[in-house]
CSV table of N, CA and C in Angstrom, one decimal:
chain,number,residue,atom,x,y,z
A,1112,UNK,N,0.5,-19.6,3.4
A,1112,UNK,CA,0.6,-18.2,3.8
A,1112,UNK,C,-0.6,-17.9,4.6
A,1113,UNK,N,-0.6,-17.6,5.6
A,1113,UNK,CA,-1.8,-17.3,6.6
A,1113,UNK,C,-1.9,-15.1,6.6
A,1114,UNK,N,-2.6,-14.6,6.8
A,1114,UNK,CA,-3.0,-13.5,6.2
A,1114,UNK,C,-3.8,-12.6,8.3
A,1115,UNK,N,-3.6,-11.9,8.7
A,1115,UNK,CA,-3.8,-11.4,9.7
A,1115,UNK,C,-3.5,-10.2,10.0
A,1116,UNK,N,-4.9,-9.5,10.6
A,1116,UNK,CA,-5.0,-8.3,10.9
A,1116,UNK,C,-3.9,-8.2,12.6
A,1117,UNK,N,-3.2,-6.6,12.6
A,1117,UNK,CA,-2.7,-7.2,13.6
A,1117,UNK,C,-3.1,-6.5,15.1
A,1118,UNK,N,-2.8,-6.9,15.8
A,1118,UNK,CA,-4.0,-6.4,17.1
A,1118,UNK,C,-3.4,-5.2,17.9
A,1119,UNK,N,-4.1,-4.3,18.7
A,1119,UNK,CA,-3.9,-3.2,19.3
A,1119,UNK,C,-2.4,-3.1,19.6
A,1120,UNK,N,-2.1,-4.3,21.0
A,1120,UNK,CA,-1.1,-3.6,21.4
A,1120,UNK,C,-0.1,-4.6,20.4
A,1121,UNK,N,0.5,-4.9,18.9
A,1121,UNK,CA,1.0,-5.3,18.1
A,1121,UNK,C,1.7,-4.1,17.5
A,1122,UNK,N,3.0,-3.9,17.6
A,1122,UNK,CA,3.8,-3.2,16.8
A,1122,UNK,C,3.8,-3.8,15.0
A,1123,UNK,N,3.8,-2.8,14.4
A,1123,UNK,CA,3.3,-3.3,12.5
A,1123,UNK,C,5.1,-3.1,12.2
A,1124,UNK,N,5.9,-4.0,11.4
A,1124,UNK,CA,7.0,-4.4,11.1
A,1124,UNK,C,7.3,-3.2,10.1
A,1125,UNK,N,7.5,-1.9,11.0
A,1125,UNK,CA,7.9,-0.6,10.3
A,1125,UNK,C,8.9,-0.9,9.0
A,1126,UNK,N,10.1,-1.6,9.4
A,1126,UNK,CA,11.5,-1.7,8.5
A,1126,UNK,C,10.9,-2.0,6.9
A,1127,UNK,N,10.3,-3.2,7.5
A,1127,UNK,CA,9.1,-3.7,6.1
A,1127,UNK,C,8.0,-2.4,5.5
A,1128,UNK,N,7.7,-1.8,6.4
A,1128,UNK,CA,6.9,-0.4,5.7
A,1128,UNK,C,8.0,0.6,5.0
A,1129,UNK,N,8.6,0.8,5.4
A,1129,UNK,CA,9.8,1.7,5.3
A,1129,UNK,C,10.1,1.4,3.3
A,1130,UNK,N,10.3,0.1,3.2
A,1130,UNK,CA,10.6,-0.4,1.3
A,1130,UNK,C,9.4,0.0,0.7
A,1131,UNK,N,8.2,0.5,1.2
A,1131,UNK,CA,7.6,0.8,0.3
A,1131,UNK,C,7.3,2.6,0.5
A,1132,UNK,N,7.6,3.0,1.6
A,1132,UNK,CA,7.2,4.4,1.6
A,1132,UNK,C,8.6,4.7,2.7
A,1133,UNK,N,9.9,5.5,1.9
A,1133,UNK,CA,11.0,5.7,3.0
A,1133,UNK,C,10.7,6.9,3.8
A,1134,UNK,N,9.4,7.3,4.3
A,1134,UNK,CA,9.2,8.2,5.1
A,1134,UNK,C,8.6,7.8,6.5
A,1135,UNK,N,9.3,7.9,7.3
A,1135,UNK,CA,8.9,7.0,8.9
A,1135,UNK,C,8.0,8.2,9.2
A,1136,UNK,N,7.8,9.5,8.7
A,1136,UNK,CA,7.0,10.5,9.6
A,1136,UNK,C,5.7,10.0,9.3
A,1137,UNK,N,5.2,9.9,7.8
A,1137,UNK,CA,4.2,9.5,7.1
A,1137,UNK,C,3.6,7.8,7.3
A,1138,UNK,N,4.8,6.9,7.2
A,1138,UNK,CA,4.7,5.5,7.7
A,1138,UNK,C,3.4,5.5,9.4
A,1139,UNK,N,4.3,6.4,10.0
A,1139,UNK,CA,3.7,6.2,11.8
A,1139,UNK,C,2.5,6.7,12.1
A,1140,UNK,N,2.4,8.2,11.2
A,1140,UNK,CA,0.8,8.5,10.8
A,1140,UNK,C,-0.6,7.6,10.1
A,1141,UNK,N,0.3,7.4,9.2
A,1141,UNK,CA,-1.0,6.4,9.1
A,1141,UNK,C,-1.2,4.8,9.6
A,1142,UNK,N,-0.4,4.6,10.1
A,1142,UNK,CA,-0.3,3.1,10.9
A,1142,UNK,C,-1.3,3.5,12.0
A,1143,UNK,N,-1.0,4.5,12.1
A,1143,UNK,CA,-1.4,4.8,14.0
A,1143,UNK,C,-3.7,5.0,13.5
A,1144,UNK,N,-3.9,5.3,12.2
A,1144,UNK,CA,-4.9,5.7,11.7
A,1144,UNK,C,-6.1,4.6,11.1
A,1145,UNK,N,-4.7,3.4,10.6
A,1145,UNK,CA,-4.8,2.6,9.8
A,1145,UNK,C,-5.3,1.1,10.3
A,1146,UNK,N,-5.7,0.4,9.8
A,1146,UNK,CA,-5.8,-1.4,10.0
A,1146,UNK,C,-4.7,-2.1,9.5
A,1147,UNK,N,-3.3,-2.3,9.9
A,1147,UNK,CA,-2.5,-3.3,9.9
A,1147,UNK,C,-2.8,-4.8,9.4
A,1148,UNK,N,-1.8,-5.5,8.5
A,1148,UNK,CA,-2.0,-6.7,8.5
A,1148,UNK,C,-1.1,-7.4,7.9
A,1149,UNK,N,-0.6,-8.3,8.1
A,1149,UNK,CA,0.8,-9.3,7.7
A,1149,UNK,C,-0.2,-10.3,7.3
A,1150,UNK,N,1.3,-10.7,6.3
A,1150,UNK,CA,0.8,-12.3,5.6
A,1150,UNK,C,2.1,-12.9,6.2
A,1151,UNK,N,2.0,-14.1,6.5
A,1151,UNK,CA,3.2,-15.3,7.8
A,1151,UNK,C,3.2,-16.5,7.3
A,1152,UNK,N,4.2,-16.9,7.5
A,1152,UNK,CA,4.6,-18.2,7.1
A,1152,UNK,C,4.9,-19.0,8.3
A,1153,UNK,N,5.1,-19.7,9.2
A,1153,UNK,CA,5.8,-20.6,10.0
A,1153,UNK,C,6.1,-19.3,11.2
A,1154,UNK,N,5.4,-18.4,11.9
A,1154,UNK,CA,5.6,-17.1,12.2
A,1154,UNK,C,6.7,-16.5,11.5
A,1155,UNK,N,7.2,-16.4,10.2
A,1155,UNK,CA,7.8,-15.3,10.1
A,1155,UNK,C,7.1,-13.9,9.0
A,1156,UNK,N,7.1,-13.3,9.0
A,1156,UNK,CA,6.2,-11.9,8.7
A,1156,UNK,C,7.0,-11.6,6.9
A,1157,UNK,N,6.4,-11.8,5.9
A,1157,UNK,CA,6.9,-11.9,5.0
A,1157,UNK,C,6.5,-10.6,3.8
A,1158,UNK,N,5.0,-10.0,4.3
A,1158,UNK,CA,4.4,-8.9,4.0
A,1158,UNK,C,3.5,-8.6,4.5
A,1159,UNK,N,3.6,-7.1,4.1
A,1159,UNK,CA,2.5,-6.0,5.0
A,1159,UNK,C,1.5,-5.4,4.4
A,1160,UNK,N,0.2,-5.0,5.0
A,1160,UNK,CA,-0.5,-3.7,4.2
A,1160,UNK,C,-0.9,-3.0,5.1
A,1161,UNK,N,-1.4,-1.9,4.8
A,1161,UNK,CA,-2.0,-1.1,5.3
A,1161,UNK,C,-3.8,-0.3,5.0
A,1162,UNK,N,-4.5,-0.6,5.6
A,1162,UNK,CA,-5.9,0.3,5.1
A,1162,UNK,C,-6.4,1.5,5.9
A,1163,UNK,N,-6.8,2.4,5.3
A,1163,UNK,CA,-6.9,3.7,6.2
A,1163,UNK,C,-8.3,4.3,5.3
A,1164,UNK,N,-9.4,4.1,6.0
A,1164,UNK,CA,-10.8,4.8,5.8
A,1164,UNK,C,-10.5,6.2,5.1
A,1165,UNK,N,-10.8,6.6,4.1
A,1165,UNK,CA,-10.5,7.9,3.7
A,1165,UNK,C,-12.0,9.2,3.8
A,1166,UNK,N,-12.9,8.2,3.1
A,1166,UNK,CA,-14.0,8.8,2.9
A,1166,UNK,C,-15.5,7.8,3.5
A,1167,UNK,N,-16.3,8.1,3.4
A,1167,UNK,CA,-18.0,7.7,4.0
A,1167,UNK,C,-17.5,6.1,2.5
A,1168,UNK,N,-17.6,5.5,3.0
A,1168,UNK,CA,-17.6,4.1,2.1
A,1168,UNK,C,-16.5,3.8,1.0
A,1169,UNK,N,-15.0,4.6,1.1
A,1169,UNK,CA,-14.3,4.1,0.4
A,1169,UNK,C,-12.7,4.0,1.6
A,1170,UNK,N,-12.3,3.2,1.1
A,1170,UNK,CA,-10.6,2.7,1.9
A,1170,UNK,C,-9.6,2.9,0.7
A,1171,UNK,N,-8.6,3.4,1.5
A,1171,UNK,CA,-7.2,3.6,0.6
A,1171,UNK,C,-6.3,2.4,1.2
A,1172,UNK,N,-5.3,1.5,0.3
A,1172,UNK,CA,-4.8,0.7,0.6
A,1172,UNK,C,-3.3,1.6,0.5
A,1173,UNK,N,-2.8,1.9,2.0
A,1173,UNK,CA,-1.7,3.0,1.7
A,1173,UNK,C,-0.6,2.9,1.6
A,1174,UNK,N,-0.4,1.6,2.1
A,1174,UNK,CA,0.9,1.2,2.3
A,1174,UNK,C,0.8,-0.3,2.0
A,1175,UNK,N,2.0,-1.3,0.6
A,1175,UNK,CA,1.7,-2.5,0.4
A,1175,UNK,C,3.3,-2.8,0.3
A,1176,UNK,N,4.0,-4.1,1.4
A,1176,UNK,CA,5.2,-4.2,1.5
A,1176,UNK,C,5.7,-5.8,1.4
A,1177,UNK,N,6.3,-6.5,0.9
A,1177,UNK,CA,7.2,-7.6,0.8
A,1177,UNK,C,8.8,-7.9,0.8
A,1178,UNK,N,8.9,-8.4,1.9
A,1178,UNK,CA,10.3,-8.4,2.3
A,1178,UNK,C,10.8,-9.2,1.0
A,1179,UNK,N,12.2,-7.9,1.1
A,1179,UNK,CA,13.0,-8.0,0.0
A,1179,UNK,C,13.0,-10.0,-0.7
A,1180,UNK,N,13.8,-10.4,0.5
A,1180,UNK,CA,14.2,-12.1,0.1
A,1180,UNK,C,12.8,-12.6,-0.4
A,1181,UNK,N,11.7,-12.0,-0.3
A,1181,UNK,CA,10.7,-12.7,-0.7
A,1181,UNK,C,9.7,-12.3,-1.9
A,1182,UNK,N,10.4,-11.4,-2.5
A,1182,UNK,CA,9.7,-10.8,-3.5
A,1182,UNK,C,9.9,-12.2,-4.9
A,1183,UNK,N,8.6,-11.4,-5.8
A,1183,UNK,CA,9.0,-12.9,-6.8
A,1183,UNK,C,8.3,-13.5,-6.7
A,1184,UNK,N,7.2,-13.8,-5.8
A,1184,UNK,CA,6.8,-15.4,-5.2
A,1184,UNK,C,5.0,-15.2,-5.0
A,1185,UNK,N,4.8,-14.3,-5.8
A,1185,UNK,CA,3.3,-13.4,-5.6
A,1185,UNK,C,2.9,-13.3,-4.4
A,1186,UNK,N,3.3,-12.7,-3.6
A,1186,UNK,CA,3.4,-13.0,-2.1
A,1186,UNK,C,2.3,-11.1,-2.1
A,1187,UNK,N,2.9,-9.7,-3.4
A,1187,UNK,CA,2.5,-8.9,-3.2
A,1187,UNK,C,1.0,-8.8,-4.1
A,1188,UNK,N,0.8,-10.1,-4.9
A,1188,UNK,CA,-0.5,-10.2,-5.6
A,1188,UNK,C,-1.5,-10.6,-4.3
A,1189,UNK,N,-1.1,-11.9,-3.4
A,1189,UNK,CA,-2.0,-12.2,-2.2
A,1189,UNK,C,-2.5,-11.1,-1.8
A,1190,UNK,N,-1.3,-10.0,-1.3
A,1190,UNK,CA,-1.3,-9.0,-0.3
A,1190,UNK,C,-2.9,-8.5,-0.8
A,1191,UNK,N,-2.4,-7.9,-2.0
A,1191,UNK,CA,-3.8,-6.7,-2.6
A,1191,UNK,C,-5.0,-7.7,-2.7
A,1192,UNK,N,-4.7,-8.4,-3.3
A,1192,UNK,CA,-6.9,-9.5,-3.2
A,1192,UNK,C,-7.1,-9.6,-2.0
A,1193,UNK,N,-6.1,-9.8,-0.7
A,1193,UNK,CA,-6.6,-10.3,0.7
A,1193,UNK,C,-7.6,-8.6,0.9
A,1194,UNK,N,-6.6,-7.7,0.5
A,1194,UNK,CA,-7.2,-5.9,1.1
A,1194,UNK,C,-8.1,-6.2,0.7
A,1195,UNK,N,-8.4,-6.3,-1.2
A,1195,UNK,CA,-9.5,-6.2,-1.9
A,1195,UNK,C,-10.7,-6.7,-1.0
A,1196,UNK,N,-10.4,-8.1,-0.8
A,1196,UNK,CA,-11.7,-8.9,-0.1
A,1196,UNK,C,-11.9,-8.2,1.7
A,1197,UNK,N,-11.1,-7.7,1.9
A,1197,UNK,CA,-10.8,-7.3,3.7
A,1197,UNK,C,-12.1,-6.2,3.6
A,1198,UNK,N,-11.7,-4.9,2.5
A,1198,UNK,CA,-12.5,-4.2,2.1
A,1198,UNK,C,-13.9,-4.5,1.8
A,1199,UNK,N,-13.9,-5.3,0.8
A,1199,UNK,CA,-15.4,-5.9,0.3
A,1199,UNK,C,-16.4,-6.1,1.5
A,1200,UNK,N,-15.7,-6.8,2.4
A,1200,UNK,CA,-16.1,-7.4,3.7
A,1200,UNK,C,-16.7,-6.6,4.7
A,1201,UNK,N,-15.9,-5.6,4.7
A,1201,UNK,CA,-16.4,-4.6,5.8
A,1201,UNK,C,-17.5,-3.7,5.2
A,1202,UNK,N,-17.9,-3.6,4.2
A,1202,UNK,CA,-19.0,-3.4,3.5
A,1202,UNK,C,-18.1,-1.7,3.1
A,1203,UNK,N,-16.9,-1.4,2.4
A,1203,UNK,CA,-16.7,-0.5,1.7
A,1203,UNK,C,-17.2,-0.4,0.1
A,1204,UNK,N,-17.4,0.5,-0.8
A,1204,UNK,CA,-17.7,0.6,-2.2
A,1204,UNK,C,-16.7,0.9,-2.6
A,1205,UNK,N,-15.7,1.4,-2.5
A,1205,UNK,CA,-14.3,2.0,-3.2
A,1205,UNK,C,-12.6,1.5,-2.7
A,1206,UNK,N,-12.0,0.7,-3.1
A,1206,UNK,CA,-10.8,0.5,-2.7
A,1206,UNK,C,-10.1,1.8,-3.6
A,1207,UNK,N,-9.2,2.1,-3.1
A,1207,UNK,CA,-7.9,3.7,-3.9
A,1207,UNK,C,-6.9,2.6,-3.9
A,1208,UNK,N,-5.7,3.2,-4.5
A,1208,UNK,CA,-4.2,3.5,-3.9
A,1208,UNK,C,-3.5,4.1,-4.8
A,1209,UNK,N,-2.1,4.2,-4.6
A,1209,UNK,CA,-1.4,5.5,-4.9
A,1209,UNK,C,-0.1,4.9,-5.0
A,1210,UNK,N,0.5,5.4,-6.2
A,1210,UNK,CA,1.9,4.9,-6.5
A,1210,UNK,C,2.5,5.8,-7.6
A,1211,UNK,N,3.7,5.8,-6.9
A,1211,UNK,CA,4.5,6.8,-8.1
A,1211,UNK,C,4.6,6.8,-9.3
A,1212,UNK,N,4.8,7.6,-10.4
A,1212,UNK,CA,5.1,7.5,-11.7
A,1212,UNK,C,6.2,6.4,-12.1
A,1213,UNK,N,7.1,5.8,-11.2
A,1213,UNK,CA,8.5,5.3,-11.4
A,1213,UNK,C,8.0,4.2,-10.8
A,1214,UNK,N,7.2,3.5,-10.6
A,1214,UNK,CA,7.0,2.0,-9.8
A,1214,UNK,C,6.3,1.2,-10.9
A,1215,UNK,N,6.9,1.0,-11.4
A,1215,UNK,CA,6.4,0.1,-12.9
A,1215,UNK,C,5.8,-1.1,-13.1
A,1216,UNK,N,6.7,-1.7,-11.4
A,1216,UNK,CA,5.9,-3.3,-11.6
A,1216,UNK,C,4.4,-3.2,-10.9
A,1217,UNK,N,4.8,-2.3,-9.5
A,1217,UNK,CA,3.6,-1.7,-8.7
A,1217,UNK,C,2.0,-1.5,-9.5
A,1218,UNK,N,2.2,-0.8,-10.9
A,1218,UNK,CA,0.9,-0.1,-11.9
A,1218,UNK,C,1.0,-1.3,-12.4
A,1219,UNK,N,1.8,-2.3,-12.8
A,1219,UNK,CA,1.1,-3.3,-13.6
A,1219,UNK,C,0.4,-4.5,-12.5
A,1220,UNK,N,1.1,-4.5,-11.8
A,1220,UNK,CA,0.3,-5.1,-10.6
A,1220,UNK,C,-1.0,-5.0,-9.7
A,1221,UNK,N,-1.5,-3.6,-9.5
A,1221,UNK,CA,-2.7,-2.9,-9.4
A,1221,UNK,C,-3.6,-2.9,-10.4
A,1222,UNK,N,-3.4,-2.9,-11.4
A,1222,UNK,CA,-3.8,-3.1,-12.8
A,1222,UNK,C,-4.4,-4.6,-13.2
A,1223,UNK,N,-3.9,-5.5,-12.7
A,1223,UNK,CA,-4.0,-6.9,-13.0
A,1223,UNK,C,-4.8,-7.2,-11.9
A,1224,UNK,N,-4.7,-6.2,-10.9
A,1224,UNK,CA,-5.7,-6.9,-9.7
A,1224,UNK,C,-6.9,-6.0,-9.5
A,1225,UNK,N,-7.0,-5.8,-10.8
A,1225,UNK,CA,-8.7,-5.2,-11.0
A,1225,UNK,C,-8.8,-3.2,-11.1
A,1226,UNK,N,-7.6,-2.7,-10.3
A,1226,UNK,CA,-7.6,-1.2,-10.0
A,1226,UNK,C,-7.5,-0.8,-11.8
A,1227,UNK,N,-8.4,0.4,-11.8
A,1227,UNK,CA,-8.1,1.7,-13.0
A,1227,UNK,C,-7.8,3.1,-12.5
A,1228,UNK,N,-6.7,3.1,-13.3
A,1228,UNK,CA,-6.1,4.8,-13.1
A,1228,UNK,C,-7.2,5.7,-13.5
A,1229,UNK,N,-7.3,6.7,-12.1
A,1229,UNK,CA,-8.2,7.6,-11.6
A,1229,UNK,C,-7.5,9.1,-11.7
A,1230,UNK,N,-6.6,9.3,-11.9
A,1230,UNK,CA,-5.8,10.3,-12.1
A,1230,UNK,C,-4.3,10.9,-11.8
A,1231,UNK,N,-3.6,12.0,-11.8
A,1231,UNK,CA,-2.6,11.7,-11.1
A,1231,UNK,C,-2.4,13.1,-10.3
A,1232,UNK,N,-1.8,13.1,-9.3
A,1232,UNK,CA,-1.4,14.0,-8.0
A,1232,UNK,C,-0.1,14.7,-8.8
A,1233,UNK,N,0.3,15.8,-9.5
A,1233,UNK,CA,1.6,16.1,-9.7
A,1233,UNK,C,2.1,16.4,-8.7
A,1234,UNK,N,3.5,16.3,-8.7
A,1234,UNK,CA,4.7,16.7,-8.2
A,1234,UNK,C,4.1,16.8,-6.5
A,1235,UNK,N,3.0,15.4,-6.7
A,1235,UNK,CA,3.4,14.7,-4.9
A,1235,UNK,C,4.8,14.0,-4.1
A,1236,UNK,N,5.7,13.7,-4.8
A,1236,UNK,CA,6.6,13.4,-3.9
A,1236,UNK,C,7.5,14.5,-3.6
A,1237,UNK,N,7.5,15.3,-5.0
A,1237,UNK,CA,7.9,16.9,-4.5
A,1237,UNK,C,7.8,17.4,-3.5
A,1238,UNK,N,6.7,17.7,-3.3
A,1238,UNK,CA,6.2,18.5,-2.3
A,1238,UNK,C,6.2,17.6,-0.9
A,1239,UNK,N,5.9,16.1,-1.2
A,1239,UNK,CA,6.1,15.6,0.7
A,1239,UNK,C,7.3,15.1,0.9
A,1240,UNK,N,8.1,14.7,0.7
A,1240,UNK,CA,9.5,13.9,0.5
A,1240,UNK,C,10.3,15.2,0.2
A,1241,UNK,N,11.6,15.1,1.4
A,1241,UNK,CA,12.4,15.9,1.3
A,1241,UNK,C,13.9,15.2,0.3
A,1242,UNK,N,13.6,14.2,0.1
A,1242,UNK,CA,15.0,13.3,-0.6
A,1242,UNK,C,14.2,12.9,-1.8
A,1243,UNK,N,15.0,12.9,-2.9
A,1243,UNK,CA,14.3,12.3,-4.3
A,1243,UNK,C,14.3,11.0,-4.1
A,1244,UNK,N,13.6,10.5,-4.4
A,1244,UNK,CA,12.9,8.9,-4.5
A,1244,UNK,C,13.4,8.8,-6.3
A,1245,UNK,N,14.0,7.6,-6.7
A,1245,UNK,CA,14.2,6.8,-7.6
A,1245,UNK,C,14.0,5.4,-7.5
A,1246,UNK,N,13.5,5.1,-8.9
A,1246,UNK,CA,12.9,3.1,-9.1
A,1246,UNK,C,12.8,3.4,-10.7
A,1247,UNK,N,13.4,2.2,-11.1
A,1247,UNK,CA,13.7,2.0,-12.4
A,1247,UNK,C,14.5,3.0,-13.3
A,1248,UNK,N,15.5,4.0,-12.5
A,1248,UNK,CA,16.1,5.3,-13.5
A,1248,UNK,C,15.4,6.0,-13.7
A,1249,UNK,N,14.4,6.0,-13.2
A,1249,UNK,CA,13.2,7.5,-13.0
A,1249,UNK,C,13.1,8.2,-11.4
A,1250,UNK,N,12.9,9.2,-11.6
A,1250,UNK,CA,12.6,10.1,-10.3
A,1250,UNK,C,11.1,9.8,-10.3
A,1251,UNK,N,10.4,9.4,-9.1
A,1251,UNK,CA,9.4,9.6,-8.4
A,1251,UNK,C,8.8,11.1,-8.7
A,1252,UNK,N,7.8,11.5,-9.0
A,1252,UNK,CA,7.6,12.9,-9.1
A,1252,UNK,C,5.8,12.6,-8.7
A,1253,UNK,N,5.2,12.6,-9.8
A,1253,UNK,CA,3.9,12.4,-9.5
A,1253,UNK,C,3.5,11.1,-8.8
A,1254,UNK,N,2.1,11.0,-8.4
A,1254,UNK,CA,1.5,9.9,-7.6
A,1254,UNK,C,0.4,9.5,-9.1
A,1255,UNK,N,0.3,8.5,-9.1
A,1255,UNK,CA,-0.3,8.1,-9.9
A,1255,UNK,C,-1.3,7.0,-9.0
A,1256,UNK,N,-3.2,7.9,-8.9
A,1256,UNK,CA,-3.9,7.4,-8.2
A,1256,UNK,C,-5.0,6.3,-9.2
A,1257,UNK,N,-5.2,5.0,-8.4
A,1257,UNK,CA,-5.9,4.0,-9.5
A,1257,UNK,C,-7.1,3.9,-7.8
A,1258,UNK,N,-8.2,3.0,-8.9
A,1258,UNK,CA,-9.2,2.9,-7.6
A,1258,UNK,C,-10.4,1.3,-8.3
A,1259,UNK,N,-11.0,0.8,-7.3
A,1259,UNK,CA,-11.4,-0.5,-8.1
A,1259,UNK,C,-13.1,0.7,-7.0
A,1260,UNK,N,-14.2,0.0,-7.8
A,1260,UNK,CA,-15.4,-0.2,-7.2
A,1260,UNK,C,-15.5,-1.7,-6.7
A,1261,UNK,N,-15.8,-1.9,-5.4
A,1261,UNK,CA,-16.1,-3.5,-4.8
A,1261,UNK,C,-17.4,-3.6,-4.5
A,1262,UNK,N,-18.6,-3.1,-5.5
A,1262,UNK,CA,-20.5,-3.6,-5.8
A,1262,UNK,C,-20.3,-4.9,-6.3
């Protein structure tokens, strides 16, 4: 699995951002803001992230995506250590991200890759998302924000 930022005039594999955030208004905002980057196999594009500078020395990883047929295969564990380290690198102190109340594998997975819950955003999908968002027989309601220090 080869791991790559992707370049200016490089379109970022929206369809693939779309499974993790179904809002294309929000997806194209921060792409357009953000540092792109795919993980590839044999050229085929198998996942995505996204990093977007928030504050003076910390990065929010805003968007983390793995095509459907390829989930399973820790393809979304790479994704986050590659940010982790992408971050480290560029000399940031704070990685964020942000995931719903209802993404259950997502919090144990952020959780195992070093992130602690920082608090939570109520009734954020409320208020940005005009369609209810469900995962696992729960409504999406709150954002539940976790954040790692990379000293």
């Amino acid at each position: 699995m080869k791991f790559r930022q992707l370049g200016a005039n490089e379109s970022p594999p929206i369809e693939l951002l779309l499974l993790a955030d179904p809002s294309r208004k929000l997806v194209e905002e921060y792409i357009d803001r953000g540092q792109s980057f795919v993980a590839e196999e044999n050229g085929v594009v198998h996942g995505v992230y996204v990093l977007l500078p928030t504050r003076p020395e910390t990065i929010e990883l805003v968007n983390i995506a793995v095509s459907e047929k390829e989930q399973g295969r820790g393809i979304g564990k790479k994704l986050v250590n590659h940010a982790i380290a992408h971050a480290r690198e560029q000399g940031f102190k704070t990685i964020e991200i942000g995931t719903a109340n209802s993404s259950i594998s997502q919090l144990a997975l952020y959780q195992k890759c070093g992130f602690r819950i920082t608090g939570i955003d109520r009734d954020f999908f409320l208020r940005h998302y005009s369609e209810e968002i469900y995962e696992n027989g729960i409504q999406a309601i709150d954002m539940i924000r976790l954040s790692q220090d990379l000293d």
